[in-house]
């Protein structure tokens, strides 16, 4: 049995090696390192895959979120509602742009932002909602879009963990995560479901004016070289990364399916363990298991983690602390007990190894050790 890792990027590289190597070498031979042809090809291929009108690549998923909020011309003091249970990048960009960060609790079952909590947080100064499709499963987009229309708000989907997940509307039609709101953002960080070999990101939109703005501000506010129409930033996807992503995009559905079948195995094994809650599967979303996240009694979680470590099984806590208690965000002024769901989740969640190359033997080993911890 190979050593167990949270994410096994080496095994994946070994499988794709000839294609990846030749893609990288051909970029080096062309020397078109910035805005080379692979960048445009990748954007076209992603457009097709995502079923969206415009794809704008950029340097990482955090920049993608920042570019989205810049393109919507939000002004300092405008309120942006997002979830307290997410990676820091989601809230960071709101704060960086001088917007007023309004955080709310997620649903305890799906881990995704609570629509009820959004409703309660909307004020006359609210301008945007940023739902995060956490751990590979979509937030309740149809309800969020209805709220947004009613209150005239923008919706920016943080789809960094959900590349390839389908949102299923009440009428049965489907759209890819990230293509439902005004703008969707994603990350190609190596461990994401579609990851490159460094940093990378992209934005999706069906609005042509927004797409033009994003293209401009991600490249110094230029539409024509050395003519600056907007105050922009330097946030471009490297050609080498685009070339790697073009190879990996072809396998994305297969990889996501492999994650799902590993998750099915976990689910089946843990469903009857009274101390564990397996991840909820929302009726309105496919799940691509960026993370496989269990809940266990708050008192037991850290012990379980230590026990697994002693068996050479890594596990991770996403996320260990609510954002409103982080030093950098104390000035928001939220009281410590303002977010009971987030606070509890931070004590209960544990993510197990999850990637497309999990071996049967590894899964069996992880499962039997988790179960033996609880039957001790
Ligand atoms: C990874 C991630 C990001 C940021 O992506 P980077 O490419 O690392 O900047 C943003 N939001 C969420 C939810 C993420 O998981």
mmCIF file with all atom_site columns, N, CA, C and O in Angstrom, residues 40-60:
data_model
loop_
_atom_site.group_PDB
_atom_site.id
_atom_site.type_symbol
_atom_site.label_atom_id
_atom_site.label_alt_id
_atom_site.label_comp_id
_atom_site.label_asym_id
_atom_site.label_entity_id
_atom_site.label_seq_id
_atom_site.pdbx_PDB_ins_code
_atom_site.Cartn_x
_atom_site.Cartn_y
_atom_site.Cartn_z
_atom_site.occupancy
_atom_site.B_iso_or_equiv
_atom_site.pdbx_formal_charge
_atom_site.auth_seq_id
_atom_site.auth_comp_id
_atom_site.auth_asym_id
_atom_site.auth_atom_id
_atom_site.pdbx_PDB_model_num
ATOM 1  N N  . UNK A 1 40 ? -5.702  31.145 -24.301 1.00 0.00 ? 40 UNK A N  1
ATOM 2  C CA . UNK A 1 40 ? -6.950  31.330 -25.051 1.00 0.00 ? 40 UNK A CA 1
ATOM 3  C C  . UNK A 1 40 ? -7.650  30.009 -25.327 1.00 0.00 ? 40 UNK A C  1
ATOM 4  O O  . UNK A 1 40 ? -8.874  29.901 -25.199 1.00 0.00 ? 40 UNK A O  1
ATOM 5  N N  . UNK A 1 41 ? -6.868  28.979 -25.661 1.00 0.00 ? 41 UNK A N  1
ATOM 6  C CA . UNK A 1 41 ? -7.467  27.664 -25.910 1.00 0.00 ? 41 UNK A CA 1
ATOM 7  C C  . UNK A 1 41 ? -8.141  27.122 -24.647 1.00 0.00 ? 41 UNK A C  1
ATOM 8  O O  . UNK A 1 41 ? -9.239  26.588 -24.693 1.00 0.00 ? 41 UNK A O  1
ATOM 9  N N  . UNK A 1 42 ? -7.445  27.272 -23.529 1.00 0.00 ? 42 UNK A N  1
ATOM 10 C CA . UNK A 1 42 ? -8.038  26.799 -22.268 1.00 0.00 ? 42 UNK A CA 1
ATOM 11 C C  . UNK A 1 42 ? -9.351  27.532 -21.986 1.00 0.00 ? 42 UNK A C  1
ATOM 12 O O  . UNK A 1 42 ? -10.347 26.912 -21.600 1.00 0.00 ? 42 UNK A O  1
ATOM 13 N N  . UNK A 1 43 ? -9.357  28.852 -22.187 1.00 0.00 ? 43 UNK A N  1
ATOM 14 C CA . UNK A 1 43 ? -10.586 29.615 -21.918 1.00 0.00 ? 43 UNK A CA 1
ATOM 15 C C  . UNK A 1 43 ? -11.724 29.109 -22.808 1.00 0.00 ? 43 UNK A C  1
ATOM 16 O O  . UNK A 1 43 ? -12.860 28.958 -22.351 1.00 0.00 ? 43 UNK A O  1
ATOM 17 N N  . UNK A 1 44 ? -11.418 28.825 -24.074 1.00 0.00 ? 44 UNK A N  1
ATOM 18 C CA . UNK A 1 44 ? -12.441 28.292 -24.990 1.00 0.00 ? 44 UNK A CA 1
ATOM 19 C C  . UNK A 1 44 ? -12.940 26.925 -24.508 1.00 0.00 ? 44 UNK A C  1
ATOM 20 O O  . UNK A 1 44 ? -14.142 26.650 -24.503 1.00 0.00 ? 44 UNK A O  1
ATOM 21 N N  . UNK A 1 45 ? -12.004 26.060 -24.120 1.00 0.00 ? 45 UNK A N  1
ATOM 22 C CA . UNK A 1 45 ? -12.387 24.706 -23.696 1.00 0.00 ? 45 UNK A CA 1
ATOM 23 C C  . UNK A 1 45 ? -13.193 24.731 -22.388 1.00 0.00 ? 45 UNK A C  1
ATOM 24 O O  . UNK A 1 45 ? -14.140 23.961 -22.225 1.00 0.00 ? 45 UNK A O  1
ATOM 25 N N  . UNK A 1 46 ? -12.816 25.649 -21.508 1.00 0.00 ? 46 UNK A N  1
ATOM 26 C CA . UNK A 1 46 ? -13.566 25.787 -20.260 1.00 0.00 ? 46 UNK A CA 1
ATOM 27 C C  . UNK A 1 46 ? -14.980 26.325 -20.516 1.00 0.00 ? 46 UNK A C  1
ATOM 28 O O  . UNK A 1 46 ? -15.937 25.925 -19.870 1.00 0.00 ? 46 UNK A O  1
ATOM 29 N N  . UNK A 1 47 ? -15.078 27.241 -21.475 1.00 0.00 ? 47 UNK A N  1
ATOM 30 C CA . UNK A 1 47 ? -16.380 27.805 -21.853 1.00 0.00 ? 47 UNK A CA 1
ATOM 31 C C  . UNK A 1 47 ? -17.323 26.682 -22.265 1.00 0.00 ? 47 UNK A C  1
ATOM 32 O O  . UNK A 1 47 ? -18.467 26.601 -21.832 1.00 0.00 ? 47 UNK A O  1
ATOM 33 N N  . UNK A 1 48 ? -16.787 25.828 -23.115 1.00 0.00 ? 48 UNK A N  1
ATOM 34 C CA . UNK A 1 48 ? -17.547 24.676 -23.605 1.00 0.00 ? 48 UNK A CA 1
ATOM 35 C C  . UNK A 1 48 ? -17.941 23.762 -22.440 1.00 0.00 ? 48 UNK A C  1
ATOM 36 O O  . UNK A 1 48 ? -19.099 23.392 -22.280 1.00 0.00 ? 48 UNK A O  1
ATOM 37 N N  . UNK A 1 49 ? -16.969 23.417 -21.613 1.00 0.00 ? 49 UNK A N  1
ATOM 38 C CA . UNK A 1 49 ? -17.207 22.482 -20.511 1.00 0.00 ? 49 UNK A CA 1
ATOM 39 C C  . UNK A 1 49 ? -18.219 23.064 -19.519 1.00 0.00 ? 49 UNK A C  1
ATOM 40 O O  . UNK A 1 49 ? -19.109 22.361 -19.027 1.00 0.00 ? 49 UNK A O  1
ATOM 41 N N  . UNK A 1 50 ? -18.051 24.349 -19.206 1.00 0.00 ? 50 UNK A N  1
ATOM 42 C CA . UNK A 1 50 ? -18.887 24.978 -18.180 1.00 0.00 ? 50 UNK A CA 1
ATOM 43 C C  . UNK A 1 50 ? -20.257 25.382 -18.721 1.00 0.00 ? 50 UNK A C  1
ATOM 44 O O  . UNK A 1 50 ? -21.168 25.652 -17.950 1.00 0.00 ? 50 UNK A O  1
ATOM 45 N N  . UNK A 1 51 ? -20.390 25.496 -20.028 1.00 0.00 ? 51 UNK A N  1
ATOM 46 C CA . UNK A 1 51 ? -21.638 25.978 -20.602 1.00 0.00 ? 51 UNK A CA 1
ATOM 47 C C  . UNK A 1 51 ? -21.895 27.429 -20.245 1.00 0.00 ? 51 UNK A C  1
ATOM 48 O O  . UNK A 1 51 ? -22.987 27.802 -19.815 1.00 0.00 ? 51 UNK A O  1
ATOM 49 N N  . UNK A 1 52 ? -20.859 28.261 -20.397 1.00 0.00 ? 52 UNK A N  1
ATOM 50 C CA . UNK A 1 52 ? -20.968 29.673 -20.026 1.00 0.00 ? 52 UNK A CA 1
ATOM 51 C C  . UNK A 1 52 ? -20.451 30.515 -21.185 1.00 0.00 ? 52 UNK A C  1
ATOM 52 O O  . UNK A 1 52 ? -19.668 30.030 -22.013 1.00 0.00 ? 52 UNK A O  1
ATOM 53 N N  . UNK A 1 53 ? -20.882 31.777 -21.267 1.00 0.00 ? 53 UNK A N  1
ATOM 54 C CA . UNK A 1 53 ? -20.525 32.599 -22.436 1.00 0.00 ? 53 UNK A CA 1
ATOM 55 C C  . UNK A 1 53 ? -19.094 33.133 -22.388 1.00 0.00 ? 53 UNK A C  1
ATOM 56 O O  . UNK A 1 53 ? -18.488 33.363 -23.421 1.00 0.00 ? 53 UNK A O  1
ATOM 57 N N  . UNK A 1 54 ? -18.598 33.412 -21.184 1.00 0.00 ? 54 UNK A N  1
ATOM 58 C CA . UNK A 1 54 ? -17.268 34.030 -21.093 1.00 0.00 ? 54 UNK A CA 1
ATOM 59 C C  . UNK A 1 54 ? -16.450 33.404 -19.965 1.00 0.00 ? 54 UNK A C  1
ATOM 60 O O  . UNK A 1 54 ? -16.968 33.229 -18.858 1.00 0.00 ? 54 UNK A O  1
ATOM 61 N N  . UNK A 1 55 ? -15.190 33.119 -20.264 1.00 0.00 ? 55 UNK A N  1
ATOM 62 C CA . UNK A 1 55 ? -14.241 32.664 -19.245 1.00 0.00 ? 55 UNK A CA 1
ATOM 63 C C  . UNK A 1 55 ? -13.036 33.596 -19.293 1.00 0.00 ? 55 UNK A C  1
ATOM 64 O O  . UNK A 1 55 ? -12.480 33.836 -20.370 1.00 0.00 ? 55 UNK A O  1
ATOM 65 N N  . UNK A 1 56 ? -12.669 34.154 -18.156 1.00 0.00 ? 56 UNK A N  1
ATOM 66 C CA . UNK A 1 56 ? -11.489 35.018 -18.067 1.00 0.00 ? 56 UNK A CA 1
ATOM 67 C C  . UNK A 1 56 ? -10.543 34.383 -17.057 1.00 0.00 ? 56 UNK A C  1
ATOM 68 O O  . UNK A 1 56 ? -10.891 34.239 -15.883 1.00 0.00 ? 56 UNK A O  1
ATOM 69 N N  . UNK A 1 57 ? -9.371  33.972 -17.520 1.00 0.00 ? 57 UNK A N  1
ATOM 70 C CA . UNK A 1 57 ? -8.430  33.343 -16.594 1.00 0.00 ? 57 UNK A CA 1
ATOM 71 C C  . UNK A 1 57 ? -7.676  34.419 -15.815 1.00 0.00 ? 57 UNK A C  1
ATOM 72 O O  . UNK A 1 57 ? -7.573  35.567 -16.260 1.00 0.00 ? 57 UNK A O  1
ATOM 73 N N  . UNK A 1 58 ? -7.155  34.039 -14.667 1.00 0.00 ? 58 UNK A N  1
ATOM 74 C CA . UNK A 1 58 ? -6.379  34.983 -13.868 1.00 0.00 ? 58 UNK A CA 1
ATOM 75 C C  . UNK A 1 58 ? -5.373  34.208 -13.014 1.00 0.00 ? 58 UNK A C  1
ATOM 76 O O  . UNK A 1 58 ? -5.224  33.002 -13.183 1.00 0.00 ? 58 UNK A O  1
ATOM 77 N N  . UNK A 1 59 ? -4.684  34.923 -12.118 1.00 0.00 ? 59 UNK A N  1
ATOM 78 C CA . UNK A 1 59 ? -3.513  34.331 -11.469 1.00 0.00 ? 59 UNK A CA 1
ATOM 79 C C  . UNK A 1 59 ? -3.825  33.371 -10.329 1.00 0.00 ? 59 UNK A C  1
ATOM 80 O O  . UNK A 1 59 ? -3.011  32.507 -10.012 1.00 0.00 ? 59 UNK A O  1
ATOM 81 N N  . UNK A 1 60 ? -4.970  33.493 -9.697  1.00 0.00 ? 60 UNK A N  1
ATOM 82 C CA . UNK A 1 60 ? -5.344  32.585 -8.604  1.00 0.00 ? 60 UNK A CA 1
ATOM 83 C C  . UNK A 1 60 ? -6.801  32.828 -8.221  1.00 0.00 ? 60 UNK A C  1
ATOM 84 O O  . UNK A 1 60 ? -7.420  33.794 -8.679  1.00 0.00 ? 60 UNK A O  1
#
